[in-house]
PDB file of C-alpha atoms in Angstrom:
ATOM      1  CA  UNK Q   1     335.258  39.433 113.372  1.00 40.00           C
ATOM      2  CA  UNK Q   2     332.468  39.034 110.786  1.00 48.00           C
ATOM      3  CA  UNK Q   3     328.896  39.499 111.886  1.00 50.00           C
ATOM      4  CA  UNK Q   4     327.423  36.064 112.678  1.00 47.00           C
ATOM      5  CA  UNK Q   5     324.580  35.010 110.421  1.00 45.00           C
ATOM      6  CA  UNK Q   6     322.259  32.068 110.034  1.00 46.00           C
ATOM      7  CA  UNK Q   7     323.343  29.446 107.474  1.00 52.00           C
ATOM      8  CA  UNK Q   8     320.878  26.944 106.081  1.00 50.00           C
ATOM      9  CA  UNK Q   9     322.141  23.366 106.473  1.00 52.00           C
ATOM     10  CA  UNK Q  10     323.306  21.718 103.261  1.00 57.00           C
ATOM     11  CA  UNK Q  11     323.216  18.089 102.212  1.00 50.00           C
ATOM     12  CA  UNK Q  12     326.957  17.913 102.857  1.00 55.00           C
ATOM     13  CA  UNK Q  13     326.291  18.576 106.542  1.00 55.00           C
ATOM     14  CA  UNK Q  14     324.291  15.352 106.756  1.00 59.00           C
ATOM     15  CA  UNK Q  15     321.804  17.323 108.836  1.00 56.00           C
ATOM     16  CA  UNK Q  16     318.048  17.357 108.322  1.00 57.00           C
ATOM     17  CA  UNK Q  17     316.404  20.564 107.134  1.00 56.00           C
ATOM     18  CA  UNK Q  18     313.985  21.635 109.838  1.00 60.00           C
ATOM     19  CA  UNK Q  19     310.656  23.118 108.830  1.00 66.00           C
ATOM     20  CA  UNK Q  20     308.767  23.337 105.545  1.00 74.00           C
ATOM     21  CA  UNK Q  21     309.919  25.902 102.948  1.00 77.00           C
ATOM     22  CA  UNK Q  22     307.198  28.455 102.136  1.00 78.00           C
ATOM     23  CA  UNK Q  23     305.308  28.019  98.890  1.00 76.00           C
ATOM     24  CA  UNK Q  24     305.588  31.040  96.587  1.00 76.00           C
ATOM     25  CA  UNK Q  25     302.391  32.665  95.384  1.00 74.00           C
ATOM     26  CA  UNK Q  26     301.456  31.960  91.793  1.00 76.00           C
ATOM     27  CA  UNK Q  27     301.863  35.339  90.163  1.00 72.00           C
ATOM     28  CA  UNK Q  28     301.537  36.366  86.552  1.00 73.00           C
ATOM     29  CA  UNK Q  29     303.995  38.629  84.776  1.00 82.00           C
ATOM     30  CA  UNK Q  30     303.632  42.380  85.162  1.00 86.00           C
ATOM     31  CA  UNK Q  31     301.887  43.944  82.168  1.00 90.00           C
ATOM     32  CA  UNK Q  32     303.054  47.366  81.037  1.00 92.00           C
ATOM     33  CA  UNK Q  33     301.266  49.650  78.595  1.00 92.00           C
ATOM     34  CA  UNK Q  34     301.768  53.229  77.483  1.00 93.00           C
ATOM     35  CA  UNK Q  35     298.908  55.419  76.269  1.00 94.00           C
ATOM     36  CA  UNK Q  36     299.486  58.717  74.495  1.00 91.00           C
ATOM     37  CA  UNK Q  37     297.513  61.908  74.460  1.00 86.00           C
ATOM     38  CA  UNK Q  38     295.933  60.706  71.210  1.00 84.00           C
ATOM     39  CA  UNK Q  39     294.303  57.829  73.128  1.00 87.00           C
ATOM     40  CA  UNK Q  40     296.310  55.085  71.398  1.00 87.00           C
ATOM     41  CA  UNK Q  41     297.489  52.349  73.788  1.00 90.00           C
ATOM     42  CA  UNK Q  42     300.646  50.335  73.109  1.00 90.00           C
ATOM     43  CA  UNK Q  43     301.343  47.112  75.067  1.00 90.00           C
ATOM     44  CA  UNK Q  44     305.032  46.799  75.986  1.00 90.00           C
ATOM     45  CA  UNK Q  45     305.147  43.304  77.493  1.00 86.00           C
ATOM     46  CA  UNK Q  46     303.019  41.132  75.203  1.00 75.00           C
ATOM     47  CA  UNK Q  47     305.421  38.624  73.663  1.00 63.00           C
ATOM     48  CA  UNK Q  48     303.126  35.978  72.231  1.00 58.00           C
ATOM     49  CA  UNK Q  49     300.544  35.270  69.578  1.00 53.00           C
ATOM     50  CA  UNK Q  50     299.471  38.057  67.273  1.00 56.00           C
ATOM     51  CA  UNK Q  51     301.531  40.586  69.228  1.00 51.00           C
ATOM     52  CA  UNK Q  52     304.306  40.130  66.668  1.00 64.00           C
ATOM     53  CA  UNK Q  53     305.410  42.474  65.244  1.00 66.00           C
ATOM     54  CA  UNK Q  54     305.373  44.698  68.317  1.00 84.00           C
ATOM     55  CA  UNK Q  55     307.183  47.094  70.643  1.00 88.00           C
ATOM     56  CA  UNK Q  56     308.874  45.463  73.662  1.00 88.00           C
ATOM     57  CA  UNK Q  57     310.142  46.825  76.955  1.00 90.00           C
ATOM     58  CA  UNK Q  58     313.640  45.405  77.509  1.00 89.00           C
ATOM     59  CA  UNK Q  59     315.749  45.001  80.643  1.00 89.00           C
ATOM     60  CA  UNK Q  60     317.189  48.153  82.167  1.00 90.00           C
ATOM     61  CA  UNK Q  61     314.186  50.408  82.801  1.00 92.00           C
ATOM     62  CA  UNK Q  62     314.913  52.986  85.519  1.00 93.00           C
ATOM     63  CA  UNK Q  63     312.977  55.508  87.595  1.00 93.00           C
ATOM     64  CA  UNK Q  64     310.037  53.273  88.519  1.00 93.00           C
ATOM     65  CA  UNK Q  65     310.405  52.988  92.297  1.00 92.00           C
ATOM     66  CA  UNK Q  66     310.898  55.762  94.874  1.00 93.00           C
ATOM     67  CA  UNK Q  67     311.110  59.169  93.153  1.00 94.00           C
ATOM     68  CA  UNK Q  68     314.140  61.429  93.681  1.00 94.00           C
ATOM     69  CA  UNK Q  69     313.907  63.548  96.811  1.00 94.00           C
ATOM     70  CA  UNK Q  70     315.197  67.048  97.456  1.00 93.00           C
ATOM     71  CA  UNK Q  71     316.500  67.528 100.999  1.00 93.00           C
ATOM     72  CA  UNK Q  72     317.010  71.090 102.265  1.00 92.00           C
ATOM     73  CA  UNK Q  73     319.222  71.957 105.219  1.00 91.00           C
ATOM     74  CA  UNK Q  74     320.960  74.819 107.008  1.00 91.00           C
ATOM     75  CA  UNK Q  75     324.596  74.950 108.101  1.00 89.00           C
ATOM     76  CA  UNK Q  76     326.623  77.016 110.534  1.00 85.00           C
ATOM     77  CA  UNK Q  77     330.222  78.158 109.890  1.00 87.00           C
ATOM     78  CA  UNK Q  78     331.127  77.410 113.522  1.00 86.00           C
ATOM     79  CA  UNK Q  79     329.468  74.013 114.056  1.00 86.00           C
ATOM     80  CA  UNK Q  80     329.877  70.578 112.521  1.00 89.00           C
ATOM     81  CA  UNK Q  81     327.248  69.199 110.210  1.00 87.00           C
ATOM     82  CA  UNK Q  82     323.948  70.882 109.525  1.00 89.00           C
ATOM     83  CA  UNK Q  83     320.215  70.955 110.310  1.00 90.00           C
ATOM     84  CA  UNK Q  84     317.462  69.302 108.368  1.00 91.00           C
ATOM     85  CA  UNK Q  85     314.905  71.835 107.159  1.00 92.00           C
ATOM     86  CA  UNK Q  86     312.507  70.136 104.760  1.00 92.00           C
ATOM     87  CA  UNK Q  87     312.187  67.638 101.947  1.00 92.00           C
ATOM     88  CA  UNK Q  88     310.080  67.250  98.838  1.00 92.00           C
ATOM     89  CA  UNK Q  89     309.714  64.761  96.019  1.00 93.00           C
ATOM     90  CA  UNK Q  90     311.234  66.053  92.786  1.00 94.00           C
ATOM     91  CA  UNK Q  91     310.007  65.333  89.283  1.00 95.00           C
ATOM     92  CA  UNK Q  92     310.666  61.725  88.302  1.00 96.00           C
ATOM     93  CA  UNK Q  93     312.946  60.894  85.320  1.00 96.00           C
ATOM     94  CA  UNK Q  94     312.148  57.579  83.619  1.00 96.00           C
ATOM     95  CA  UNK Q  95     314.137  55.547  81.101  1.00 96.00           C
ATOM     96  CA  UNK Q  96     312.395  52.877  79.010  1.00 94.00           C
ATOM     97  CA  UNK Q  97     314.632  50.698  76.783  1.00 94.00           C
ATOM     98  CA  UNK Q  98     312.332  49.794  73.880  1.00 93.00           C
ATOM     99  CA  UNK Q  99     312.875  47.303  71.076  1.00 91.00           C
ATOM    100  CA  UNK Q 100     310.835  47.607  67.886  1.00 91.00           C
ATOM    101  CA  UNK Q 101     310.561  44.444  65.777  1.00 88.00           C
ATOM    102  CA  UNK Q 102     308.957  44.240  62.351  1.00 87.00           C
ATOM    103  CA  UNK Q 103     308.501  41.411  59.879  1.00 86.00           C
ATOM    104  CA  UNK Q 104     309.460  43.695  56.981  1.00 86.00           C
ATOM    105  CA  UNK Q 105     310.560  47.276  56.309  1.00 89.00           C
ATOM    106  CA  UNK Q 106     307.019  48.637  55.993  1.00 89.00           C
ATOM    107  CA  UNK Q 107     306.123  47.169  59.391  1.00 88.00           C
ATOM    108  CA  UNK Q 108     309.038  48.751  61.258  1.00 90.00           C
ATOM    109  CA  UNK Q 109     308.314  52.146  59.693  1.00 91.00           C
ATOM    110  CA  UNK Q 110     304.680  51.929  60.825  1.00 91.00           C
ATOM    111  CA  UNK Q 111     305.794  50.968  64.359  1.00 91.00           C
ATOM    112  CA  UNK Q 112     308.101  53.991  64.511  1.00 92.00           C
ATOM    113  CA  UNK Q 113     305.302  56.321  63.465  1.00 92.00           C
ATOM    114  CA  UNK Q 114     302.895  54.735  65.944  1.00 91.00           C
ATOM    115  CA  UNK Q 115     305.342  55.177  68.810  1.00 93.00           C
ATOM    116  CA  UNK Q 116     306.219  58.753  67.874  1.00 92.00           C
ATOM    117  CA  UNK Q 117     302.524  59.721  67.721  1.00 92.00           C
ATOM    118  CA  UNK Q 118     301.987  58.217  71.163  1.00 92.00           C
ATOM    119  CA  UNK Q 119     304.997  59.894  72.776  1.00 93.00           C
ATOM    120  CA  UNK Q 120     304.800  63.334  71.136  1.00 92.00           C
ATOM    121  CA  UNK Q 121     304.198  65.751  74.054  1.00 93.00           C
ATOM    122  CA  UNK Q 122     302.354  68.106  71.698  1.00 92.00           C
ATOM    123  CA  UNK Q 123     299.573  65.516  71.746  1.00 90.00           C
ATOM    124  CA  UNK Q 124     299.477  65.555  75.553  1.00 91.00           C
ATOM    125  CA  UNK Q 125     300.839  63.497  78.421  1.00 94.00           C
ATOM    126  CA  UNK Q 126     301.492  59.753  78.324  1.00 94.00           C
ATOM    127  CA  UNK Q 127     299.951  57.312  80.791  1.00 95.00           C
ATOM    128  CA  UNK Q 128     302.386  54.576  81.824  1.00 95.00           C
ATOM    129  CA  UNK Q 129     300.363  51.743  83.393  1.00 95.00           C
ATOM    130  CA  UNK Q 130     301.543  48.674  85.335  1.00 94.00           C
ATOM    131  CA  UNK Q 131     299.159  45.780  86.017  1.00 92.00           C
ATOM    132  CA  UNK Q 132     300.276  43.018  88.379  1.00 88.00           C
ATOM    133  CA  UNK Q 133     299.261  39.358  88.431  1.00 82.00           C
ATOM    134  CA  UNK Q 134     296.499  40.046  90.964  1.00 84.00           C
ATOM    135  CA  UNK Q 135     295.001  42.657  88.573  1.00 85.00           C
ATOM    136  CA  UNK Q 136     296.187  45.558  90.738  1.00 88.00           C
ATOM    137  CA  UNK Q 137     296.821  48.463  88.379  1.00 92.00           C
ATOM    138  CA  UNK Q 138     298.720  51.705  88.968  1.00 94.00           C
ATOM    139  CA  UNK Q 139     299.579  54.448  86.541  1.00 95.00           C
ATOM    140  CA  UNK Q 140     301.949  57.363  86.171  1.00 94.00           C
ATOM    141  CA  UNK Q 141     301.477  60.485  84.053  1.00 95.00           C
ATOM    142  CA  UNK Q 142     304.624  61.533  82.193  1.00 96.00           C
ATOM    143  CA  UNK Q 143     305.836  63.563  79.214  1.00 96.00           C
ATOM    144  CA  UNK Q 144     308.302  62.482  76.542  1.00 95.00           C
ATOM    145  CA  UNK Q 145     311.667  64.207  76.844  1.00 95.00           C
ATOM    146  CA  UNK Q 146     313.981  62.434  74.403  1.00 93.00           C
ATOM    147  CA  UNK Q 147     315.476  59.186  73.167  1.00 90.00           C
ATOM    148  CA  UNK Q 148     313.741  58.756  69.804  1.00 89.00           C
ATOM    149  CA  UNK Q 149     316.096  60.992  67.863  1.00 89.00           C
ATOM    150  CA  UNK Q 150     317.399  57.900  66.070  1.00 82.00           C
ATOM    151  CA  UNK Q 151     320.740  56.116  65.813  1.00 81.00           C
ATOM    152  CA  UNK Q 152     321.430  54.019  62.705  1.00 83.00           C
ATOM    153  CA  UNK Q 153     324.502  52.278  64.158  1.00 80.00           C
ATOM    154  CA  UNK Q 154     324.731  48.522  63.723  1.00 79.00           C
ATOM    155  CA  UNK Q 155     323.950  47.963  67.422  1.00 82.00           C
ATOM    156  CA  UNK Q 156     320.903  50.227  67.407  1.00 81.00           C
ATOM    157  CA  UNK Q 157     319.001  49.666  64.182  1.00 86.00           C
ATOM    158  CA  UNK Q 158     318.560  47.282  61.292  1.00 89.00           C
ATOM    159  CA  UNK Q 159     316.366  46.854  58.242  1.00 91.00           C
ATOM    160  CA  UNK Q 160     313.409  45.500  60.270  1.00 87.00           C
ATOM    161  CA  UNK Q 161     314.246  46.481  63.863  1.00 88.00           C
ATOM    162  CA  UNK Q 162     315.530  49.330  66.048  1.00 92.00           C
ATOM    163  CA  UNK Q 163     316.200  50.243  69.681  1.00 91.00           C
ATOM    164  CA  UNK Q 164     315.337  53.403  71.597  1.00 93.00           C
ATOM    165  CA  UNK Q 165     316.118  54.574  75.114  1.00 93.00           C
ATOM    166  CA  UNK Q 166     312.960  56.596  75.658  1.00 95.00           C
ATOM    167  CA  UNK Q 167     313.256  59.288  78.332  1.00 96.00           C
ATOM    168  CA  UNK Q 168     310.125  60.485  80.131  1.00 96.00           C
ATOM    169  CA  UNK Q 169     309.561  63.015  82.905  1.00 96.00           C
ATOM    170  CA  UNK Q 170     306.754  62.650  85.442  1.00 96.00           C
ATOM    171  CA  UNK Q 171     306.164  66.098  86.912  1.00 95.00           C
ATOM    172  CA  UNK Q 172     303.776  64.491  89.406  1.00 94.00           C
ATOM    173  CA  UNK Q 173     306.154  61.800  90.716  1.00 96.00           C
ATOM    174  CA  UNK Q 174     303.559  59.570  92.404  1.00 96.00           C
ATOM    175  CA  UNK Q 175     301.741  56.520  91.086  1.00 96.00           C
ATOM    176  CA  UNK Q 176     297.951  56.439  91.302  1.00 94.00           C
ATOM    177  CA  UNK Q 177     295.468  53.601  91.614  1.00 89.00           C
ATOM    178  CA  UNK Q 178     292.443  53.230  89.384  1.00 86.00           C
ATOM    179  CA  UNK Q 179     289.881  53.312  92.184  1.00 86.00           C
ATOM    180  CA  UNK Q 180     288.985  56.167  94.475  1.00 87.00           C
ATOM    181  CA  UNK Q 181     288.370  55.453  98.141  1.00 87.00           C
ATOM    182  CA  UNK Q 182     284.904  56.819  98.838  1.00 86.00           C
ATOM    183  CA  UNK Q 183     282.652  57.094 101.883  1.00 80.00           C
ATOM    184  CA  UNK Q 184     279.371  58.855 102.496  1.00 78.00           C
ATOM    185  CA  UNK Q 185     277.568  59.761 105.704  1.00 76.00           C
ATOM    186  CA  UNK Q 186     273.880  60.576 105.614  1.00 74.00           C
ATOM    187  CA  UNK Q 187     271.493  61.926 108.187  1.00 63.00           C
ATOM    188  CA  UNK Q 188     270.844  59.034 110.532  1.00 51.00           C
ATOM    189  CA  UNK Q 189     272.887  55.853 110.123  1.00 39.00           C
ATOM    190  CA  UNK Q 190     276.062  56.316 108.130  1.00 38.00           C
ATOM    191  CA  UNK Q 191     276.753  54.118 105.122  1.00 37.00           C
ATOM    192  CA  UNK Q 192     280.184  53.196 103.774  1.00 33.00           C
ATOM    193  CA  UNK Q 193     280.240  52.800 100.005  1.00 31.00           C
ATOM    194  CA  UNK Q 194     283.831  51.596  99.559  1.00 31.00           C
ATOM    195  CA  UNK Q 195     286.358  50.237 102.015  1.00 34.00           C
ATOM    196  CA  UNK Q 196     290.085  50.860 101.700  1.00 37.00           C
ATOM    197  CA  UNK Q 197     292.570  48.057 102.489  1.00 38.00           C
ATOM    198  CA  UNK Q 198     290.189  46.444 104.950  1.00 40.00           C
ATOM    199  CA  UNK Q 199     289.789  49.620 106.987  1.00 40.00           C
ATOM    200  CA  UNK Q 200     286.599  51.570 106.192  1.00 36.00           C
ATOM    201  CA  UNK Q 201     285.701  55.102 107.054  1.00 37.00           C
ATOM    202  CA  UNK Q 202     283.837  55.035 110.354  1.00 36.00           C
ATOM    203  CA  UNK Q 203     280.203  56.068 109.700  1.00 36.00           C
ATOM    204  CA  UNK Q 204     279.122  59.423 111.052  1.00 40.00           C
ATOM    205  CA  UNK Q 205     275.622  59.901 112.414  1.00 40.00           C
ATOM    206  CA  UNK Q 206     274.155  63.239 111.395  1.00 40.00           C
ATOM    207  CA  UNK Q 207     271.178  64.433 113.412  1.00 38.00           C
ATOM    208  CA  UNK Q 208     268.608  66.997 112.389  1.00 37.00           C
ATOM    209  CA  UNK Q 209     270.195  69.614 114.634  1.00 39.00           C
ATOM    210  CA  UNK Q 210     273.752  70.849 114.891  1.00 39.00           C
ATOM    211  CA  UNK Q 211     276.127  67.870 114.895  1.00 44.00           C
ATOM    212  CA  UNK Q 212     279.702  67.722 116.107  1.00 46.00           C
ATOM    213  CA  UNK Q 213     281.983  64.752 115.521  1.00 56.00           C
ATOM    214  CA  UNK Q 214     285.360  64.841 117.253  1.00 60.00           C
ATOM    215  CA  UNK Q 215     287.707  62.474 115.556  1.00 65.00           C
ATOM    216  CA  UNK Q 216     286.076  60.695 112.616  1.00 76.00           C
ATOM    217  CA  UNK Q 217     288.532  57.926 111.691  1.00 81.00           C
ATOM    218  CA  UNK Q 218     289.565  57.777 108.037  1.00 85.00           C
ATOM    219  CA  UNK Q 219     292.085  55.527 106.313  1.00 88.00           C
ATOM    220  CA  UNK Q 220     294.323  56.388 103.374  1.00 91.00           C
ATOM    221  CA  UNK Q 221     295.633  53.117 101.860  1.00 91.00           C
ATOM    222  CA  UNK Q 222     298.354  54.861  99.845  1.00 92.00           C
ATOM    223  CA  UNK Q 223     302.039  55.371 100.620  1.00 94.00           C
ATOM    224  CA  UNK Q 224     301.907  59.163 100.850  1.00 94.00           C
ATOM    225  CA  UNK Q 225     299.355  61.838 101.683  1.00 93.00           C
ATOM    226  CA  UNK Q 226     296.303  62.280  99.462  1.00 93.00           C
ATOM    227  CA  UNK Q 227     294.129  65.312  98.795  1.00 94.00           C
ATOM    228  CA  UNK Q 228     290.413  64.738  99.403  1.00 93.00           C
ATOM    229  CA  UNK Q 229     287.390  65.958  97.495  1.00 94.00           C
ATOM    230  CA  UNK Q 230     284.464  66.753  99.807  1.00 94.00           C
ATOM    231  CA  UNK Q 231     280.841  66.900  98.663  1.00 93.00           C
ATOM    232  CA  UNK Q 232     278.106  68.263 100.902  1.00 91.00           C
ATOM    233  CA  UNK Q 233     274.517  67.639  99.851  1.00 89.00           C
ATOM    234  CA  UNK Q 234     271.950  70.079 101.174  1.00 81.00           C
ATOM    235  CA  UNK Q 235     270.088  71.310 102.957  1.00 86.00           C
ATOM    236  CA  UNK Q 236     272.994  72.552 105.114  1.00 87.00           C
ATOM    237  CA  UNK Q 237     273.232  75.921 106.876  1.00 87.00           C
ATOM    238  CA  UNK Q 238     276.899  75.899 107.951  1.00 88.00           C
ATOM    239  CA  UNK Q 239     279.875  73.544 108.233  1.00 88.00           C
ATOM    240  CA  UNK Q 240     283.491  73.275 109.400  1.00 90.00           C
ATOM    241  CA  UNK Q 241     285.903  70.439 108.561  1.00 90.00           C
ATOM    242  CA  UNK Q 242     289.213  70.159 110.452  1.00 90.00           C
ATOM    243  CA  UNK Q 243     292.239  68.033 109.598  1.00 89.00           C
ATOM    244  CA  UNK Q 244     294.450  65.827 111.800  1.00 88.00           C
ATOM    245  CA  UNK Q 245     296.867  68.701 112.499  1.00 88.00           C
ATOM    246  CA  UNK Q 246     294.203  71.334 113.237  1.00 87.00           C
ATOM    247  CA  UNK Q 247     294.021  73.014 109.845  1.00 91.00           C
ATOM    248  CA  UNK Q 248     290.443  73.665 108.830  1.00 91.00           C
ATOM    249  CA  UNK Q 249     288.042  75.313 106.433  1.00 93.00           C
ATOM    250  CA  UNK Q 250     284.334  75.994 106.483  1.00 92.00           C
ATOM    251  CA  UNK Q 251     281.497  78.420 105.902  1.00 90.00           C
ATOM    252  CA  UNK Q 252     279.654  79.698 108.968  1.00 89.00           C
ATOM    253  CA  UNK Q 253     277.363  82.638 108.103  1.00 87.00           C
ATOM    254  CA  UNK Q 254     276.208  84.920 110.906  1.00 83.00           C
ATOM    255  CA  UNK Q 255     272.612  84.320 109.870  1.00 78.00           C
ATOM    256  CA  UNK Q 256     271.904  80.567 109.911  1.00 73.00           C
ATOM    257  CA  UNK Q 257     268.157  80.870 109.515  1.00 75.00           C
ATOM    258  CA  UNK Q 258     268.413  80.093 105.786  1.00 80.00           C
ATOM    259  CA  UNK Q 259     270.170  77.243 104.001  1.00 84.00           C
ATOM    260  CA  UNK Q 260     273.702  77.751 102.699  1.00 86.00           C
ATOM    261  CA  UNK Q 261     273.190  74.733 100.440  1.00 86.00           C
ATOM    262  CA  UNK Q 262     269.591  74.158  99.458  1.00 85.00           C
ATOM    263  CA  UNK Q 263     267.679  70.920  99.020  1.00 86.00           C
ATOM    264  CA  UNK Q 264     268.867  69.142  95.871  1.00 86.00           C
ATOM    265  CA  UNK Q 265     272.084  71.204  95.716  1.00 89.00           C
ATOM    266  CA  UNK Q 266     275.651  69.996  96.277  1.00 92.00           C
ATOM    267  CA  UNK Q 267     278.726  71.897  97.416  1.00 93.00           C
ATOM    268  CA  UNK Q 268     282.028  70.445  96.149  1.00 94.00           C
ATOM    269  CA  UNK Q 269     285.303  71.298  97.895  1.00 95.00           C
ATOM    270  CA  UNK Q 270     288.226  70.122  95.765  1.00 94.00           C
ATOM    271  CA  UNK Q 271     291.433  70.375  97.809  1.00 93.00           C
ATOM    272  CA  UNK Q 272     293.785  68.897  95.170  1.00 91.00           C
ATOM    273  CA  UNK Q 273     296.816  71.002  94.163  1.00 88.00           C
ATOM    274  CA  UNK Q 274     296.063  72.875  90.964  1.00 86.00           C
ATOM    275  CA  UNK Q 275     292.323  72.908  91.748  1.00 88.00           C
ATOM    276  CA  UNK Q 276     291.549  74.340  95.220  1.00 89.00           C
ATOM    277  CA  UNK Q 277     287.957  75.191  94.396  1.00 92.00           C
ATOM    278  CA  UNK Q 278     284.687  75.363  96.305  1.00 93.00           C
ATOM    279  CA  UNK Q 279     281.666  75.476  94.016  1.00 93.00           C
ATOM    280  CA  UNK Q 280     277.934  74.923  94.194  1.00 91.00           C
ATOM    281  CA  UNK Q 281     276.298  72.455  91.805  1.00 89.00           C
ATOM    282  CA  UNK Q 282     275.018  75.374  89.698  1.00 89.00           C
ATOM    283  CA  UNK Q 283     278.632  76.526  89.156  1.00 88.00           C
ATOM    284  CA  UNK Q 284     278.619  79.382  91.697  1.00 90.00           C
ATOM    285  CA  UNK Q 285     282.001  80.051  93.306  1.00 92.00           C
ATOM    286  CA  UNK Q 286     281.654  80.105  97.102  1.00 91.00           C
ATOM    287  CA  UNK Q 287     285.314  80.764  97.860  1.00 92.00           C
ATOM    288  CA  UNK Q 288     284.587  84.364  99.005  1.00 92.00           C
ATOM    289  CA  UNK Q 289     282.168  82.966 101.631  1.00 91.00           C
ATOM    290  CA  UNK Q 290     284.842  80.821 103.348  1.00 92.00           C
ATOM    291  CA  UNK Q 291     285.721  81.602 106.947  1.00 91.00           C
ATOM    292  CA  UNK Q 292     288.934  83.666 107.439  1.00 92.00           C
ATOM    293  CA  UNK Q 293     292.267  81.880 106.871  1.00 91.00           C
ATOM    294  CA  UNK Q 294     290.957  78.654 105.346  1.00 90.00           C
ATOM    295  CA  UNK Q 295     293.407  75.780 104.926  1.00 91.00           C
ATOM    296  CA  UNK Q 296     292.487  72.855 102.699  1.00 91.00           C
ATOM    297  CA  UNK Q 297     294.405  69.977 104.220  1.00 92.00           C
ATOM    298  CA  UNK Q 298     295.630  66.626 102.921  1.00 93.00           C
ATOM    299  CA  UNK Q 299     295.134  63.217 104.557  1.00 93.00           C
ATOM    300  CA  UNK Q 300     298.345  61.405 105.572  1.00 93.00           C
ATOM    301  CA  UNK Q 301     299.000  57.783 104.669  1.00 92.00           C
ATOM    302  CA  UNK Q 302     297.411  55.304 107.029  1.00 90.00           C
ATOM    303  CA  UNK Q 303     294.816  56.032 109.667  1.00 89.00           C
ATOM    304  CA  UNK Q 304     294.024  59.569 110.797  1.00 88.00           C
ATOM    305  CA  UNK Q 305     291.132  61.531 112.266  1.00 86.00           C
ATOM    306  CA  UNK Q 306     289.166  64.493 110.985  1.00 87.00           C
ATOM    307  CA  UNK Q 307     286.641  66.657 112.849  1.00 85.00           C
ATOM    308  CA  UNK Q 308     283.312  67.517 111.285  1.00 84.00           C
ATOM    309  CA  UNK Q 309     280.864  70.152 112.469  1.00 83.00           C
ATOM    310  CA  UNK Q 310     277.769  70.619 110.359  1.00 82.00           C
ATOM    311  CA  UNK Q 311     274.377  72.241 110.805  1.00 82.00           C
ATOM    312  CA  UNK Q 312     271.971  70.360 108.502  1.00 79.00           C
ATOM    313  CA  UNK Q 313     268.778  72.095 107.519  1.00 74.00           C
ATOM    314  CA  UNK Q 314     266.800  68.824 107.360  1.00 68.00           C
ATOM    315  CA  UNK Q 315     267.178  65.079 107.576  1.00 66.00           C
ATOM    316  CA  UNK Q 316     268.303  64.628 103.967  1.00 74.00           C
ATOM    317  CA  UNK Q 317     271.760  66.229 104.360  1.00 82.00           C
ATOM    318  CA  UNK Q 318     274.826  64.143 103.447  1.00 85.00           C
ATOM    319  CA  UNK Q 319     278.613  64.366 103.499  1.00 86.00           C
ATOM    320  CA  UNK Q 320     280.729  62.517 100.941  1.00 88.00           C
ATOM    321  CA  UNK Q 321     284.535  62.106 100.959  1.00 90.00           C
ATOM    322  CA  UNK Q 322     286.671  60.687  98.145  1.00 92.00           C
ATOM    323  CA  UNK Q 323     290.439  60.358  97.762  1.00 92.00           C
ATOM    324  CA  UNK Q 324     292.646  58.824  95.090  1.00 92.00           C
ATOM    325  CA  UNK Q 325     295.545  57.112  96.916  1.00 93.00           C
ATOM    326  CA  UNK Q 326     299.104  57.836  95.792  1.00 94.00           C
ATOM    327  CA  UNK Q 327     301.951  55.327  95.809  1.00 95.00           C
ATOM    328  CA  UNK Q 328     305.736  55.483  95.769  1.00 94.00           C
ATOM    329  CA  UNK Q 329     306.117  52.668  93.243  1.00 92.00           C
ATOM    330  CA  UNK Q 330     304.055  50.493  90.953  1.00 89.00           C
TER     331      UNK Q 330
END
């Protein structure tokens, strides 16, 4: 027996349609551009006006939604099935079907050279950017892998046109937004500089003595975890910052009579993979001063809580947090 489902009444049923159909939002077409390491930007979806001759993105692009995932498991020779161990996002392969159209032979040759300069990985990574009708923009960093080797078959090239299936690889598989989510807490009343998706960071009141905040609420508007950058403006004598799962890092000298971070100085803790640095504004590396077994944690998607313990040296101390949200798709 088939699964029962709801069927909208038709005019043949001679039955009235109940309710008012929803009105779709007016939404402009998605704009796509690609920018090479040489800084040259090529629009791929501009079909009108002086855009001709141009390079167009055709139907059939792949690799632009959820990235491929690696799933690791264990098995037993005596039991059915297996056990899930872990998963990770793999590098993202992308295919862009491109059509190059020129008004004459010289034009198509110039378009080929322009595209090859933009894609050449020796010039650096490419930035593939998608801008929606509401001006929301997300980008992906990728490297050219192949597809522009050339095929002079009758279905692939002509005197003033050609087609390429450009293959890119995004080693960081996540999309990024253009704006960081930033909040700052100063001694006294906290001030939120930027709200994320309607949910701001809850302000933290810092007193002139030792402060302890159990469970400062933060919100990551992305789809996956994001790695924060912390900035502590002095004077501060010691601090500890703990993540939602208990991982923490900090610097707590035995002698707290002097400032760890002086007035006018800033300590930056960059937790992003590939960085993992803790430096003073004068360039001094303070990694050796970290407490034993430090763990620079990420912030999960959605709402979470972090714990902050800080011993300000005076009323001008401040704590600043910034994250760049990451997304599964454009």
